[in-house]
Amino acid sequence: MNQKDTSQAIHYVSQDPINQNGTALSAVIPTQAVTIPACDTLDKTTLLTSLARACHFPSYFSHNWDSAWDCLTDSDVRHLVLDLTVIKKINTEDFNIFKSIIEDAYSDFGKPQLWIIVPFENDT
């Protein structure tokens, strides 16, 4: 997986500075990617609020999934980063809906791509 891989909407990368294929994390995630700030809890409210701030959504953003899709597809943002390593509690249903929105937007408009940083798991 590298910057030239544009065939999928969502990419999972290890927090390890050198990921599984020997590439530095900074070389895997596009430099122009917008980071979605994360806090201890990831749920609909925190995710939509952080996404709106990071992507500079317009004032008419209504803090719901449909409005997020509309604003994402209208924005110039092509790449997003979400670091799961700092999150202690994830509402799985909300997170799956968010990923579905990203996949649908990417399928329809070719953007955005989401780079999800996951905890490094050492198999040794």
CSV table of N, CA and C in Angstrom, one decimal, residues 4-81:
chain,number,residue,atom,x,y,z
A,4,LYS,N,0.4,5.8,-4.3
A,4,LYS,CA,-0.1,5.6,-5.7
A,4,LYS,C,-1.3,4.6,-5.7
A,5,ASP,N,-1.6,4.0,-4.6
A,5,ASP,CA,-2.7,3.0,-4.5
A,5,ASP,C,-4.0,3.8,-4.4
A,6,THR,N,-4.7,4.0,-5.5
A,6,THR,CA,-6.0,4.8,-5.5
A,6,THR,C,-7.2,3.9,-5.8
A,7,SER,N,-7.0,2.6,-5.6
A,7,SER,CA,-8.1,1.7,-6.0
A,7,SER,C,-9.1,1.4,-4.9
A,8,GLN,N,-8.9,2.0,-3.7
A,8,GLN,CA,-9.8,1.7,-2.6
A,8,GLN,C,-10.0,3.0,-1.8
A,9,ALA,N,-11.1,3.0,-1.1
A,9,ALA,CA,-11.5,4.2,-0.3
A,9,ALA,C,-10.8,4.2,1.0
A,10,ILE,N,-10.6,3.1,1.7
A,10,ILE,CA,-10.1,3.0,3.0
A,10,ILE,C,-8.8,2.2,3.1
A,11,HIS,N,-7.8,2.8,3.7
A,11,HIS,CA,-6.5,2.1,3.9
A,11,HIS,C,-6.2,2.0,5.4
A,12,TYR,N,-5.8,0.9,5.8
A,12,TYR,CA,-5.4,0.7,7.2
A,12,TYR,C,-3.9,0.6,7.2
A,13,VAL,N,-3.3,1.4,8.1
A,13,VAL,CA,-1.8,1.4,8.3
A,13,VAL,C,-1.5,1.3,9.7
A,14,SER,N,-0.4,0.6,10.0
A,14,SER,CA,0.1,0.4,11.3
A,14,SER,C,0.8,1.6,11.9
A,15,GLN,N,0.6,1.9,13.2
A,15,GLN,CA,1.2,3.0,13.8
A,15,GLN,C,2.7,2.8,13.9
A,16,ASP,N,3.2,1.6,13.7
A,16,ASP,CA,4.7,1.4,13.7
A,16,ASP,C,5.3,2.3,12.7
A,17,PRO,N,6.4,3.0,13.0
A,17,PRO,CA,7.0,3.9,12.1
A,17,PRO,C,7.4,3.2,10.8
A,18,ILE,N,7.7,2.0,10.9
A,18,ILE,CA,8.0,1.2,9.6
A,18,ILE,C,6.9,0.1,9.6
A,19,ASN,N,6.0,0.2,8.6
A,19,ASN,CA,4.9,-0.7,8.6
A,19,ASN,C,5.3,-2.0,8.0
A,20,GLN,N,4.3,-2.9,7.9
A,20,GLN,CA,4.5,-4.3,7.5
A,20,GLN,C,5.3,-4.4,6.2
A,21,ASN,N,5.2,-3.6,5.2
A,21,ASN,CA,5.9,-3.8,4.0
A,21,ASN,C,7.2,-3.0,4.0
A,22,GLY,N,7.7,-2.5,5.1
A,22,GLY,CA,9.0,-1.8,5.2
A,22,GLY,C,8.9,-0.4,4.8
A,23,THR,N,7.8,0.2,4.6
A,23,THR,CA,7.7,1.6,4.2
A,23,THR,C,7.4,2.5,5.4
A,24,ALA,N,8.0,3.6,5.5
A,24,ALA,CA,7.7,4.5,6.6
A,24,ALA,C,6.3,5.0,6.5
A,25,LEU,N,5.7,5.2,7.7
A,25,LEU,CA,4.3,5.6,7.8
A,25,LEU,C,4.1,6.9,7.0
A,26,SER,N,5.0,7.8,7.2
A,26,SER,CA,4.9,9.1,6.5
A,26,SER,C,5.0,9.0,5.0
A,27,ALA,N,5.5,8.0,4.5
A,27,ALA,CA,5.6,7.8,3.0
A,27,ALA,C,4.3,7.1,2.5
A,28,VAL,N,3.5,6.5,3.4
A,28,VAL,CA,2.3,5.8,3.0
A,28,VAL,C,1.1,6.7,2.9
A,29,ILE,N,1.0,7.7,3.9
A,29,ILE,CA,-0.1,8.6,3.9
A,29,ILE,C,0.2,9.8,3.1
A,30,PRO,N,-0.6,10.2,2.2
A,30,PRO,CA,-0.4,11.4,1.4
A,30,PRO,C,-0.1,12.7,2.3
A,31,THR,N,0.9,13.5,1.9
A,31,THR,CA,1.2,14.7,2.7
A,31,THR,C,0.1,15.7,2.7
A,32,GLN,N,-0.8,15.7,1.8
A,32,GLN,CA,-1.9,16.7,1.8
A,32,GLN,C,-3.1,16.1,2.6
A,33,ALA,N,-3.0,15.0,3.2
A,33,ALA,CA,-4.1,14.4,4.0
A,33,ALA,C,-4.5,15.3,5.1
A,34,VAL,N,-5.8,15.4,5.4
A,34,VAL,CA,-6.4,16.2,6.5
A,34,VAL,C,-6.6,15.2,7.6
A,35,THR,N,-6.0,15.6,8.8
A,35,THR,CA,-6.2,14.8,10.0
A,35,THR,C,-7.5,15.1,10.7
A,36,ILE,N,-8.3,14.1,11.0
A,36,ILE,CA,-9.5,14.2,11.8
A,36,ILE,C,-9.0,14.1,13.2
A,37,PRO,N,-9.1,15.2,14.0
A,37,PRO,CA,-8.7,15.1,15.4
A,37,PRO,C,-9.5,14.0,16.2
A,38,ALA,N,-8.8,13.3,17.0
A,38,ALA,CA,-9.5,12.2,17.8
A,38,ALA,C,-9.3,12.5,19.3
A,39,CYS,N,-10.3,12.1,20.0
A,39,CYS,CA,-10.2,12.2,21.5
A,39,CYS,C,-10.4,10.8,22.0
A,40,ASP,N,-10.7,10.7,23.3
A,40,ASP,CA,-10.8,9.4,24.0
A,40,ASP,C,-11.9,8.5,23.4
A,41,THR,N,-13.0,9.1,23.0
A,41,THR,CA,-14.2,8.4,22.5
A,41,THR,C,-14.5,8.7,21.0
A,42,LEU,N,-14.8,7.7,20.3
A,42,LEU,CA,-15.2,7.9,18.9
A,42,LEU,C,-16.6,7.5,18.7
A,43,ASP,N,-17.5,8.4,18.6
A,43,ASP,CA,-18.9,8.2,18.3
A,43,ASP,C,-19.4,9.2,17.3
A,44,LYS,N,-20.7,9.1,17.0
A,44,LYS,CA,-21.2,10.0,15.9
A,44,LYS,C,-21.0,11.4,16.2
A,45,THR,N,-21.3,11.9,17.4
A,45,THR,CA,-21.1,13.3,17.7
A,45,THR,C,-19.7,13.8,17.6
A,46,THR,N,-18.8,13.0,18.2
A,46,THR,CA,-17.4,13.5,18.2
A,46,THR,C,-16.8,13.4,16.8
A,47,LEU,N,-17.2,12.3,16.1
A,47,LEU,CA,-16.6,12.1,14.7
A,47,LEU,C,-17.1,13.2,13.8
A,48,LEU,N,-18.4,13.5,13.8
A,48,LEU,CA,-19.0,14.5,12.9
A,48,LEU,C,-18.4,15.9,13.3
A,49,THR,N,-18.3,16.2,14.6
A,49,THR,CA,-17.7,17.5,15.0
A,49,THR,C,-16.3,17.6,14.5
A,50,SER,N,-15.5,16.6,14.8
A,50,SER,CA,-14.1,16.7,14.4
A,50,SER,C,-13.9,16.7,12.8
A,51,LEU,N,-14.7,16.0,12.1
A,51,LEU,CA,-14.7,16.0,10.7
A,51,LEU,C,-15.0,17.4,10.1
A,52,ALA,N,-16.1,18.0,10.7
A,52,ALA,CA,-16.5,19.3,10.2
A,52,ALA,C,-15.4,20.3,10.4
A,53,ARG,N,-14.8,20.3,11.6
A,53,ARG,CA,-13.7,21.2,11.9
A,53,ARG,C,-12.5,21.0,10.9
A,54,ALA,N,-12.1,19.7,10.8
A,54,ALA,CA,-10.9,19.4,10.0
A,54,ALA,C,-11.1,19.8,8.5
A,55,CYS,N,-12.3,19.6,8.0
A,55,CYS,CA,-12.6,19.8,6.6
A,55,CYS,C,-13.2,21.2,6.3
A,56,HIS,N,-13.3,22.0,7.4
A,56,HIS,CA,-13.9,23.3,7.2
A,56,HIS,C,-15.3,23.3,6.6
A,57,PHE,N,-16.2,22.4,7.1
A,57,PHE,CA,-17.5,22.3,6.5
A,57,PHE,C,-18.2,23.7,6.7
A,58,PRO,N,-19.1,24.0,5.7
A,58,PRO,CA,-19.8,25.2,5.8
A,58,PRO,C,-20.8,25.3,6.9
A,59,SER,N,-21.3,26.5,7.2
A,59,SER,CA,-22.2,26.7,8.4
A,59,SER,C,-23.5,25.9,8.3
A,60,TYR,N,-23.9,25.6,7.1
A,60,TYR,CA,-25.1,24.8,6.9
A,60,TYR,C,-25.0,23.3,7.2
A,61,PHE,N,-23.8,22.9,7.6
A,61,PHE,CA,-23.6,21.5,8.0
A,61,PHE,C,-24.5,21.1,9.1
A,62,SER,N,-25.4,20.1,9.0
A,62,SER,CA,-26.3,19.8,10.1
A,62,SER,C,-26.0,18.7,11.0
A,63,HIS,N,-24.7,18.3,11.1
A,63,HIS,CA,-24.2,17.3,12.0
A,63,HIS,C,-25.0,16.0,12.0
A,64,ASN,N,-25.2,15.5,10.7
A,64,ASN,CA,-25.8,14.2,10.6
A,64,ASN,C,-25.1,13.5,9.4
A,65,TRP,N,-25.3,12.2,9.2
A,65,TRP,CA,-24.5,11.5,8.2
A,65,TRP,C,-24.8,12.0,6.8
A,66,ASP,N,-26.0,12.3,6.5
A,66,ASP,CA,-26.3,12.7,5.1
A,66,ASP,C,-25.6,14.0,4.8
A,67,SER,N,-25.6,14.9,5.8
A,67,SER,CA,-25.0,16.2,5.6
A,67,SER,C,-23.5,16.0,5.5
A,68,ALA,N,-22.9,15.1,6.3
A,68,ALA,CA,-21.5,14.8,6.2
A,68,ALA,C,-21.1,14.4,4.8
A,69,TRP,N,-21.9,13.5,4.2
A,69,TRP,CA,-21.7,13.0,2.9
A,69,TRP,C,-21.7,14.1,1.9
A,70,ASP,N,-22.7,15.0,2.0
A,70,ASP,CA,-22.9,16.1,1.1
A,70,ASP,C,-21.6,17.0,1.2
A,71,CYS,N,-21.3,17.4,2.4
A,71,CYS,CA,-20.1,18.3,2.6
A,71,CYS,C,-18.8,17.7,2.1
A,72,LEU,N,-18.6,16.4,2.4
A,72,LEU,CA,-17.4,15.7,1.9
A,72,LEU,C,-17.3,15.7,0.4
A,73,THR,N,-18.4,15.4,-0.3
A,73,THR,CA,-18.3,15.3,-1.7
A,73,THR,C,-18.3,16.7,-2.4
A,74,ASP,N,-18.7,17.7,-1.7
A,74,ASP,CA,-18.6,19.1,-2.2
A,74,ASP,C,-17.2,19.7,-1.9
A,75,SER,N,-16.5,19.1,-0.9
A,75,SER,CA,-15.2,19.7,-0.5
A,75,SER,C,-14.1,19.4,-1.4
A,76,ASP,N,-13.0,20.0,-1.2
A,76,ASP,CA,-11.7,19.7,-2.0
A,76,ASP,C,-10.9,18.7,-1.3
A,77,VAL,N,-11.3,18.2,-0.2
A,77,VAL,CA,-10.5,17.2,0.6
A,77,VAL,C,-10.5,15.9,-0.2
A,78,ARG,N,-9.3,15.4,-0.4
A,78,ARG,CA,-9.2,14.2,-1.2
A,78,ARG,C,-8.7,13.0,-0.3
A,79,HIS,N,-8.0,13.4,0.8
A,79,HIS,CA,-7.4,12.4,1.7
A,79,HIS,C,-7.7,12.8,3.2
A,80,LEU,N,-8.1,11.8,4.0
A,80,LEU,CA,-8.3,12.0,5.4
A,80,LEU,C,-7.5,11.0,6.2
A,81,VAL,N,-7.1,11.4,7.4
A,81,VAL,CA,-6.4,10.5,8.3
A,81,VAL,C,-7.1,10.4,9.6
